[in-house]
Amino acid sequence: MTEGVIPVRHGVIPAAGLGTRFLPISRTVPKELLPLVDTPVIEIVVTEMTAAGIEQIVIVSAPGKEAVEAYFRPNERLERRLAVEFREQDLALLKRPQSLANISVVVQQEPRGNGDAVLQARGLVGERPFVMLWGDDIVIGDDSAAAQLLQARERLGGGSVVASTRIGKADTGAYGIIAGTPVDERTQRVLAIIEKPRPEDAPSDLAAVHGYVLEPEVFEVLARMKPGRGGEIWLSDAVSAMARVGSPV
């Protein structure tokens, strides 16, 4: 650990989206609980965080998505049934999600944007840096996205970090696109994140994907923000605001 860099032990997973792209299944099953083979995507995200050293995780859910919280809570009735029937393998699988980390769930009562969803975690995260990963998105690689984000933060001596990847110009309308200046071959200092620009307006081919490490000041920025595009509060706008005033991103 670089001297003076506060270790990151908290994580936030926004999981409050309506899941309209997954209709009709998302009418009854939250998209974050849809499986990749035999494991729900959100469990993969939680496991990624814990493997990177995160100990306290806040999941931000929404009304009607109680199944997300239930997935990470004990099911005592089923546990008793499996124990009586000596189904030890099934019992271990049942208990696996609740054993991954110390998980809390807060509810975003109104769909006011992904920035507002992150803001709901403020009371539990407090004045601590945290990893934020989307609850319906995974990245496959030798090192997880969470591990790479934390490694970059350590190498840079702290500050906020944005995960990014290069995309084709034709795809910029689906992502937040980073305007920045090079630090080294794999790192840019963020100047702004432009949400879903037209290809001709995109400042680069670097798309913000999967997640962030964020300093706690982002909560104060989000709390002051007024709704933007679509009447929503966007996390990328808060990160851009932090960069404009000189916060390291």
PDB file of C-alpha atoms in Angstrom:
ATOM      1  CA  MET A   1       0.000   0.000   0.000  1.00  0.00           C
ATOM      2  CA  THR A   2       1.405   3.381  -1.051  1.00  0.00           C
ATOM      3  CA  GLU A   3       1.982   5.602   1.966  1.00  0.00           C
ATOM      4  CA  GLY A   4      -0.899   8.022   2.485  1.00  0.00           C
ATOM      5  CA  VAL A   5      -3.351   6.186   0.214  1.00  0.00           C
ATOM      6  CA  ILE A   6      -6.459   5.210   2.169  1.00  0.00           C
ATOM      7  CA  PRO A   7      -7.348   1.547   1.536  1.00  0.00           C
ATOM      8  CA  VAL A   8     -10.713   0.914  -0.100  1.00  0.00           C
ATOM      9  CA  ARG A   9     -12.936  -1.493   1.829  1.00  0.00           C
ATOM     10  CA  HIS A  10     -16.427  -0.335   0.764  1.00  0.00           C
ATOM     11  CA  GLY A  11     -18.365  -1.091  -2.390  1.00  0.00           C
ATOM     12  CA  VAL A  12     -21.589   0.198  -3.949  1.00  0.00           C
ATOM     13  CA  ILE A  13     -23.646  -1.723  -6.513  1.00  0.00           C
ATOM     14  CA  PRO A  14     -26.514   0.179  -8.187  1.00  0.00           C
ATOM     15  CA  ALA A  15     -29.264  -2.339  -8.967  1.00  0.00           C
ATOM     16  CA  ALA A  16     -32.310  -0.079  -9.160  1.00  0.00           C
ATOM     17  CA  GLY A  17     -32.876  -0.025 -12.915  1.00  0.00           C
ATOM     18  CA  LEU A  18     -36.191  -1.069 -14.437  1.00  0.00           C
ATOM     19  CA  GLY A  19     -34.606  -3.617 -16.763  1.00  0.00           C
ATOM     20  CA  THR A  20     -36.790  -2.711 -19.737  1.00  0.00           C
ATOM     21  CA  ARG A  21     -34.275  -4.146 -22.214  1.00  0.00           C
ATOM     22  CA  PHE A  22     -34.891  -7.560 -20.647  1.00  0.00           C
ATOM     23  CA  LEU A  23     -38.684  -7.542 -20.885  1.00  0.00           C
ATOM     24  CA  PRO A  24     -40.736  -9.624 -20.428  1.00  0.00           C
ATOM     25  CA  ILE A  25     -38.575 -11.671 -18.005  1.00  0.00           C
ATOM     26  CA  SER A  26     -37.642  -8.559 -15.975  1.00  0.00           C
ATOM     27  CA  ARG A  27     -41.325  -8.069 -15.093  1.00  0.00           C
ATOM     28  CA  THR A  28     -40.845 -10.714 -12.402  1.00  0.00           C
ATOM     29  CA  VAL A  29     -37.100 -11.405 -12.202  1.00  0.00           C
ATOM     30  CA  PRO A  30     -34.739  -8.444 -11.605  1.00  0.00           C
ATOM     31  CA  LYS A  31     -32.194  -8.308 -14.410  1.00  0.00           C
ATOM     32  CA  GLU A  32     -29.366  -8.460 -11.853  1.00  0.00           C
ATOM     33  CA  LEU A  33     -30.577 -11.929 -10.840  1.00  0.00           C
ATOM     34  CA  LEU A  34     -30.523 -13.315 -14.370  1.00  0.00           C
ATOM     35  CA  PRO A  35     -27.885 -16.069 -14.430  1.00  0.00           C
ATOM     36  CA  LEU A  36     -24.671 -16.339 -16.360  1.00  0.00           C
ATOM     37  CA  VAL A  37     -24.726 -20.146 -16.657  1.00  0.00           C
ATOM     38  CA  ASP A  38     -25.683 -20.953 -13.039  1.00  0.00           C
ATOM     39  CA  THR A  39     -24.767 -17.789 -11.110  1.00  0.00           C
ATOM     40  CA  PRO A  40     -26.719 -14.506 -11.047  1.00  0.00           C
ATOM     41  CA  VAL A  41     -24.791 -11.594 -12.516  1.00  0.00           C
ATOM     42  CA  ILE A  42     -24.989  -9.579  -9.291  1.00  0.00           C
ATOM     43  CA  GLU A  43     -23.390 -12.435  -7.345  1.00  0.00           C
ATOM     44  CA  ILE A  44     -20.514 -12.417  -9.833  1.00  0.00           C
ATOM     45  CA  VAL A  45     -20.134  -8.662  -9.243  1.00  0.00           C
ATOM     46  CA  VAL A  46     -20.173  -9.126  -5.446  1.00  0.00           C
ATOM     47  CA  THR A  47     -17.561 -11.889  -5.729  1.00  0.00           C
ATOM     48  CA  GLU A  48     -15.403  -9.618  -7.891  1.00  0.00           C
ATOM     49  CA  MET A  49     -15.514  -6.952  -5.191  1.00  0.00           C
ATOM     50  CA  THR A  50     -14.715  -9.288  -2.313  1.00  0.00           C
ATOM     51  CA  ALA A  51     -11.823 -10.869  -4.221  1.00  0.00           C
ATOM     52  CA  ALA A  52     -10.379  -7.348  -4.578  1.00  0.00           C
ATOM     53  CA  GLY A  53     -10.532  -6.756  -0.814  1.00  0.00           C
ATOM     54  CA  ILE A  54     -13.943  -5.099  -0.422  1.00  0.00           C
ATOM     55  CA  GLU A  55     -15.563  -6.001   2.903  1.00  0.00           C
ATOM     56  CA  GLN A  56     -18.702  -3.828   3.161  1.00  0.00           C
ATOM     57  CA  ILE A  57     -21.071  -3.726   0.182  1.00  0.00           C
ATOM     58  CA  VAL A  58     -24.157  -1.558  -0.317  1.00  0.00           C
ATOM     59  CA  ILE A  59     -26.644  -2.683  -2.956  1.00  0.00           C
ATOM     60  CA  VAL A  60     -29.014   0.056  -4.142  1.00  0.00           C
ATOM     61  CA  SER A  61     -32.304  -1.551  -5.128  1.00  0.00           C
ATOM     62  CA  ALA A  62     -35.766  -0.274  -6.044  1.00  0.00           C
ATOM     63  CA  PRO A  63     -39.374  -0.874  -4.994  1.00  0.00           C
ATOM     64  CA  GLY A  64     -40.599  -4.147  -6.453  1.00  0.00           C
ATOM     65  CA  LYS A  65     -37.108  -5.667  -6.542  1.00  0.00           C
ATOM     66  CA  GLU A  66     -37.236  -7.270  -3.101  1.00  0.00           C
ATOM     67  CA  ALA A  67     -35.857 -10.466  -4.638  1.00  0.00           C
ATOM     68  CA  VAL A  68     -32.426  -8.808  -4.893  1.00  0.00           C
ATOM     69  CA  GLU A  69     -32.213  -8.377  -1.131  1.00  0.00           C
ATOM     70  CA  ALA A  70     -33.789 -11.775  -0.477  1.00  0.00           C
ATOM     71  CA  TYR A  71     -31.096 -13.446  -2.561  1.00  0.00           C
ATOM     72  CA  PHE A  72     -28.416 -12.329  -0.096  1.00  0.00           C
ATOM     73  CA  ARG A  73     -30.420 -13.039   3.065  1.00  0.00           C
ATOM     74  CA  PRO A  74     -30.849 -16.344   4.966  1.00  0.00           C
ATOM     75  CA  ASN A  75     -33.796 -18.536   4.026  1.00  0.00           C
ATOM     76  CA  GLU A  76     -34.255 -20.280   7.350  1.00  0.00           C
ATOM     77  CA  ARG A  77     -37.212 -22.396   6.301  1.00  0.00           C
ATOM     78  CA  LEU A  78     -35.386 -23.887   3.324  1.00  0.00           C
ATOM     79  CA  GLU A  79     -32.185 -24.250   5.350  1.00  0.00           C
ATOM     80  CA  ARG A  80     -34.031 -26.351   7.933  1.00  0.00           C
ATOM     81  CA  ARG A  81     -35.602 -28.507   5.236  1.00  0.00           C
ATOM     82  CA  LEU A  82     -32.289 -29.202   3.530  1.00  0.00           C
ATOM     83  CA  ALA A  83     -30.580 -29.903   6.852  1.00  0.00           C
ATOM     84  CA  VAL A  84     -33.249 -32.434   7.867  1.00  0.00           C
ATOM     85  CA  GLU A  85     -32.859 -34.163   4.498  1.00  0.00           C
ATOM     86  CA  PHE A  86     -29.019 -34.160   4.812  1.00  0.00           C
ATOM     87  CA  ARG A  87     -28.691 -32.335   1.488  1.00  0.00           C
ATOM     88  CA  GLU A  88     -25.376 -30.761   2.414  1.00  0.00           C
ATOM     89  CA  GLN A  89     -24.331 -29.767  -1.091  1.00  0.00           C
ATOM     90  CA  ASP A  90     -27.615 -27.955  -1.727  1.00  0.00           C
ATOM     91  CA  LEU A  91     -27.407 -26.339   1.717  1.00  0.00           C
ATOM     92  CA  ALA A  92     -23.927 -25.000   0.925  1.00  0.00           C
ATOM     93  CA  LEU A  93     -25.207 -23.531  -2.345  1.00  0.00           C
ATOM     94  CA  LEU A  94     -28.149 -21.931  -0.548  1.00  0.00           C
ATOM     95  CA  LYS A  95     -25.885 -20.271   2.008  1.00  0.00           C
ATOM     96  CA  ARG A  96     -23.220 -19.152  -0.470  1.00  0.00           C
ATOM     97  CA  PRO A  97     -24.618 -15.701  -1.378  1.00  0.00           C
ATOM     98  CA  GLN A  98     -25.076 -14.584   2.241  1.00  0.00           C
ATOM     99  CA  SER A  99     -21.521 -15.620   3.122  1.00  0.00           C
ATOM    100  CA  LEU A 100     -19.783 -13.521   0.483  1.00  0.00           C
ATOM    101  CA  ALA A 101     -19.565 -10.201   2.349  1.00  0.00           C
ATOM    102  CA  ASN A 102     -21.293  -7.864   4.768  1.00  0.00           C
ATOM    103  CA  ILE A 103     -24.095  -6.746   2.445  1.00  0.00           C
ATOM    104  CA  SER A 104     -26.603  -3.957   3.112  1.00  0.00           C
ATOM    105  CA  VAL A 105     -29.479  -2.967   0.846  1.00  0.00           C
ATOM    106  CA  VAL A 106     -30.947   0.519   0.468  1.00  0.00           C
ATOM    107  CA  VAL A 107     -33.872   1.456  -1.761  1.00  0.00           C
ATOM    108  CA  GLN A 108     -33.984   4.268  -4.299  1.00  0.00           C
ATOM    109  CA  GLN A 109     -37.652   5.174  -4.007  1.00  0.00           C
ATOM    110  CA  GLU A 110     -37.903   7.055  -7.312  1.00  0.00           C
ATOM    111  CA  PRO A 111     -35.948   6.402 -10.543  1.00  0.00           C
ATOM    112  CA  ARG A 112     -34.002   9.669 -10.562  1.00  0.00           C
ATOM    113  CA  GLY A 113     -30.887   8.414 -12.341  1.00  0.00           C
ATOM    114  CA  ASN A 114     -27.758   6.420 -11.613  1.00  0.00           C
ATOM    115  CA  GLY A 115     -26.145   9.320  -9.767  1.00  0.00           C
ATOM    116  CA  ASP A 116     -29.071   9.508  -7.374  1.00  0.00           C
ATOM    117  CA  ALA A 117     -28.833   5.732  -6.909  1.00  0.00           C
ATOM    118  CA  VAL A 118     -25.206   6.060  -5.807  1.00  0.00           C
ATOM    119  CA  LEU A 119     -26.181   8.926  -3.492  1.00  0.00           C
ATOM    120  CA  GLN A 120     -28.532   6.584  -1.603  1.00  0.00           C
ATOM    121  CA  ALA A 121     -25.471   4.721  -0.280  1.00  0.00           C
ATOM    122  CA  ARG A 122     -24.042   7.813   1.410  1.00  0.00           C
ATOM    123  CA  GLY A 123     -25.396   7.013   4.871  1.00  0.00           C
ATOM    124  CA  LEU A 124     -23.663   3.627   4.912  1.00  0.00           C
ATOM    125  CA  VAL A 125     -20.420   4.494   3.121  1.00  0.00           C
ATOM    126  CA  GLY A 126     -19.839   7.801   4.903  1.00  0.00           C
ATOM    127  CA  GLU A 127     -16.589   9.651   4.302  1.00  0.00           C
ATOM    128  CA  ARG A 128     -14.758   6.691   2.805  1.00  0.00           C
ATOM    129  CA  PRO A 129     -13.574   5.919  -0.721  1.00  0.00           C
ATOM    130  CA  PHE A 130     -15.465   3.121  -2.435  1.00  0.00           C
ATOM    131  CA  VAL A 131     -15.593   0.905  -5.490  1.00  0.00           C
ATOM    132  CA  MET A 132     -18.748   1.248  -7.583  1.00  0.00           C
ATOM    133  CA  LEU A 133     -19.678  -1.492 -10.047  1.00  0.00           C
ATOM    134  CA  TRP A 134     -22.931  -1.779 -11.970  1.00  0.00           C
ATOM    135  CA  GLY A 135     -25.080  -4.694 -10.819  1.00  0.00           C
ATOM    136  CA  ASP A 136     -25.864  -5.963 -14.320  1.00  0.00           C
ATOM    137  CA  ASP A 137     -22.440  -5.780 -15.945  1.00  0.00           C
ATOM    138  CA  ILE A 138     -19.373  -8.003 -15.828  1.00  0.00           C
ATOM    139  CA  VAL A 139     -15.921  -7.843 -17.394  1.00  0.00           C
ATOM    140  CA  ILE A 140     -13.929 -10.991 -18.081  1.00  0.00           C
ATOM    141  CA  GLY A 141     -10.131 -10.786 -17.936  1.00  0.00           C
ATOM    142  CA  ASP A 142      -7.001 -11.985 -16.180  1.00  0.00           C
ATOM    143  CA  ASP A 143      -7.604  -9.353 -13.485  1.00  0.00           C
ATOM    144  CA  SER A 144     -11.103  -8.233 -12.562  1.00  0.00           C
ATOM    145  CA  ALA A 145     -12.210  -4.672 -13.227  1.00  0.00           C
ATOM    146  CA  ALA A 146     -12.334  -4.003  -9.473  1.00  0.00           C
ATOM    147  CA  ALA A 147      -8.766  -5.232  -9.042  1.00  0.00           C
ATOM    148  CA  GLN A 148      -7.535  -3.136 -11.981  1.00  0.00           C
ATOM    149  CA  LEU A 149      -9.285  -0.021 -10.667  1.00  0.00           C
ATOM    150  CA  LEU A 150      -7.736  -0.427  -7.225  1.00  0.00           C
ATOM    151  CA  GLN A 151      -4.304  -1.144  -8.710  1.00  0.00           C
ATOM    152  CA  ALA A 152      -4.530   2.044 -10.769  1.00  0.00           C
ATOM    153  CA  ARG A 153      -5.561   4.069  -7.716  1.00  0.00           C
ATOM    154  CA  GLU A 154      -2.602   2.704  -5.785  1.00  0.00           C
ATOM    155  CA  ARG A 155      -0.202   3.449  -8.645  1.00  0.00           C
ATOM    156  CA  LEU A 156      -1.520   7.007  -9.012  1.00  0.00           C
ATOM    157  CA  GLY A 157      -1.377   7.746  -5.291  1.00  0.00           C
ATOM    158  CA  GLY A 158      -5.129   7.928  -4.682  1.00  0.00           C
ATOM    159  CA  GLY A 159      -8.015   9.830  -6.211  1.00  0.00           C
ATOM    160  CA  SER A 160     -10.972   8.621  -8.238  1.00  0.00           C
ATOM    161  CA  VAL A 161     -10.521   6.158 -11.103  1.00  0.00           C
ATOM    162  CA  VAL A 162     -12.792   5.421 -14.075  1.00  0.00           C
ATOM    163  CA  ALA A 163     -12.743   2.055 -15.858  1.00  0.00           C
ATOM    164  CA  SER A 164     -12.620   2.505 -19.624  1.00  0.00           C
ATOM    165  CA  THR A 165     -12.236   0.659 -22.899  1.00  0.00           C
ATOM    166  CA  ARG A 166     -11.771   1.706 -26.503  1.00  0.00           C
ATOM    167  CA  ILE A 167     -14.802   1.428 -28.770  1.00  0.00           C
ATOM    168  CA  GLY A 168     -15.666   2.129 -32.378  1.00  0.00           C
ATOM    169  CA  LYS A 169     -16.754   5.665 -33.192  1.00  0.00           C
ATOM    170  CA  ALA A 170     -20.121   4.395 -34.390  1.00  0.00           C
ATOM    171  CA  ASP A 171     -20.868   3.126 -30.876  1.00  0.00           C
ATOM    172  CA  THR A 172     -20.311   6.342 -28.914  1.00  0.00           C
ATOM    173  CA  GLY A 173     -24.048   6.969 -28.577  1.00  0.00           C
ATOM    174  CA  ALA A 174     -24.321   4.023 -26.188  1.00  0.00           C
ATOM    175  CA  TYR A 175     -21.667   5.121 -23.675  1.00  0.00           C
ATOM    176  CA  GLY A 176     -20.237   7.913 -21.607  1.00  0.00           C
ATOM    177  CA  ILE A 177     -17.166   9.049 -23.564  1.00  0.00           C
ATOM    178  CA  ILE A 178     -14.060  10.344 -21.806  1.00  0.00           C
ATOM    179  CA  ALA A 179     -12.288  13.576 -22.675  1.00  0.00           C
ATOM    180  CA  GLY A 180      -8.839  13.457 -21.125  1.00  0.00           C
ATOM    181  CA  THR A 181      -5.104  13.973 -21.326  1.00  0.00           C
ATOM    182  CA  PRO A 182      -2.589  11.088 -21.320  1.00  0.00           C
ATOM    183  CA  VAL A 183      -0.746  10.177 -18.113  1.00  0.00           C
ATOM    184  CA  ASP A 184       0.841   7.001 -19.474  1.00  0.00           C
ATOM    185  CA  GLU A 185       0.019   4.375 -22.095  1.00  0.00           C
ATOM    186  CA  ARG A 186      -2.884   2.971 -20.038  1.00  0.00           C
ATOM    187  CA  THR A 187      -4.014   6.026 -18.088  1.00  0.00           C
ATOM    188  CA  GLN A 188      -5.637   9.375 -18.850  1.00  0.00           C
ATOM    189  CA  ARG A 189      -6.419  12.293 -16.583  1.00  0.00           C
ATOM    190  CA  VAL A 190     -10.166  12.800 -16.989  1.00  0.00           C
ATOM    191  CA  LEU A 191     -11.345  16.258 -18.009  1.00  0.00           C
ATOM    192  CA  ALA A 192     -14.992  15.310 -18.566  1.00  0.00           C
ATOM    193  CA  ILE A 193     -17.291  12.414 -19.375  1.00  0.00           C
ATOM    194  CA  ILE A 194     -19.767  13.165 -22.153  1.00  0.00           C
ATOM    195  CA  GLU A 195     -22.877  10.973 -22.008  1.00  0.00           C
ATOM    196  CA  LYS A 196     -23.842   9.259 -25.265  1.00  0.00           C
ATOM    197  CA  PRO A 197     -22.536  11.814 -27.780  1.00  0.00           C
ATOM    198  CA  ARG A 198     -23.014  11.551 -31.521  1.00  0.00           C
ATOM    199  CA  PRO A 199     -19.910  10.104 -33.225  1.00  0.00           C
ATOM    200  CA  GLU A 200     -18.967  13.510 -34.635  1.00  0.00           C
ATOM    201  CA  ASP A 201     -19.173  15.069 -31.163  1.00  0.00           C
ATOM    202  CA  ALA A 202     -17.290  12.363 -29.259  1.00  0.00           C
ATOM    203  CA  PRO A 203     -14.057  13.671 -27.686  1.00  0.00           C
ATOM    204  CA  SER A 204     -12.329  10.270 -27.938  1.00  0.00           C
ATOM    205  CA  ASP A 205     -12.912   6.556 -28.422  1.00  0.00           C
ATOM    206  CA  LEU A 206     -12.584   5.854 -24.676  1.00  0.00           C
ATOM    207  CA  ALA A 207     -15.845   4.699 -23.116  1.00  0.00           C
ATOM    208  CA  ALA A 208     -16.484   4.663 -19.370  1.00  0.00           C
ATOM    209  CA  VAL A 209     -17.524   1.092 -18.582  1.00  0.00           C
ATOM    210  CA  HIS A 210     -18.265  -1.204 -15.666  1.00  0.00           C
ATOM    211  CA  GLY A 211     -17.298   0.980 -12.734  1.00  0.00           C
ATOM    212  CA  TYR A 212     -15.286   3.463 -10.723  1.00  0.00           C
ATOM    213  CA  VAL A 213     -13.293   3.995  -7.583  1.00  0.00           C
ATOM    214  CA  LEU A 214     -14.728   7.180  -6.094  1.00  0.00           C
ATOM    215  CA  GLU A 215     -13.626   9.512  -3.361  1.00  0.00           C
ATOM    216  CA  PRO A 216     -16.376  10.384  -0.848  1.00  0.00           C
ATOM    217  CA  GLU A 217     -16.613  13.971  -2.109  1.00  0.00           C
ATOM    218  CA  VAL A 218     -18.740  12.589  -4.955  1.00  0.00           C
ATOM    219  CA  PHE A 219     -21.660  12.368  -2.514  1.00  0.00           C
ATOM    220  CA  GLU A 220     -21.603  16.105  -1.846  1.00  0.00           C
ATOM    221  CA  VAL A 221     -21.387  16.826  -5.574  1.00  0.00           C
ATOM    222  CA  LEU A 222     -24.346  14.528  -6.267  1.00  0.00           C
ATOM    223  CA  ALA A 223     -26.384  16.071  -3.449  1.00  0.00           C
ATOM    224  CA  ARG A 224     -26.001  19.536  -5.039  1.00  0.00           C
ATOM    225  CA  MET A 225     -26.769  18.478  -8.599  1.00  0.00           C
ATOM    226  CA  LYS A 226     -29.961  19.328 -10.406  1.00  0.00           C
ATOM    227  CA  PRO A 227     -31.499  16.771 -12.790  1.00  0.00           C
ATOM    228  CA  GLY A 228     -29.968  16.775 -16.252  1.00  0.00           C
ATOM    229  CA  ARG A 229     -30.741  14.776 -19.385  1.00  0.00           C
ATOM    230  CA  GLY A 230     -34.050  12.958 -19.151  1.00  0.00           C
ATOM    231  CA  GLY A 231     -34.770  14.569 -15.786  1.00  0.00           C
ATOM    232  CA  GLU A 232     -32.156  12.332 -14.152  1.00  0.00           C
ATOM    233  CA  ILE A 233     -29.008  12.812 -12.067  1.00  0.00           C
ATOM    234  CA  TRP A 234     -26.036  11.213 -13.814  1.00  0.00           C
ATOM    235  CA  LEU A 235     -22.954   9.904 -12.050  1.00  0.00           C
ATOM    236  CA  SER A 236     -20.808  10.840 -15.042  1.00  0.00           C
ATOM    237  CA  ASP A 237     -21.850  14.490 -14.620  1.00  0.00           C
ATOM    238  CA  ALA A 238     -20.722  14.387 -10.983  1.00  0.00           C
ATOM    239  CA  VAL A 239     -17.360  12.896 -11.961  1.00  0.00           C
ATOM    240  CA  SER A 240     -16.969  15.586 -14.638  1.00  0.00           C
ATOM    241  CA  ALA A 241     -17.753  18.267 -12.047  1.00  0.00           C
ATOM    242  CA  MET A 242     -15.088  16.839  -9.740  1.00  0.00           C
ATOM    243  CA  ALA A 243     -12.540  16.872 -12.562  1.00  0.00           C
ATOM    244  CA  ARG A 244     -13.356  20.496 -13.441  1.00  0.00           C
ATOM    245  CA  VAL A 245     -12.451  21.700  -9.948  1.00  0.00           C
ATOM    246  CA  GLY A 246      -9.174  19.796  -9.950  1.00  0.00           C
ATOM    247  CA  SER A 247     -10.058  16.641  -8.050  1.00  0.00           C
ATOM    248  CA  PRO A 248      -7.796  13.841  -9.324  1.00  0.00           C
ATOM    249  CA  VAL A 249      -9.755  11.535 -11.648  1.00  0.00           C
TER     250      VAL A 249
END
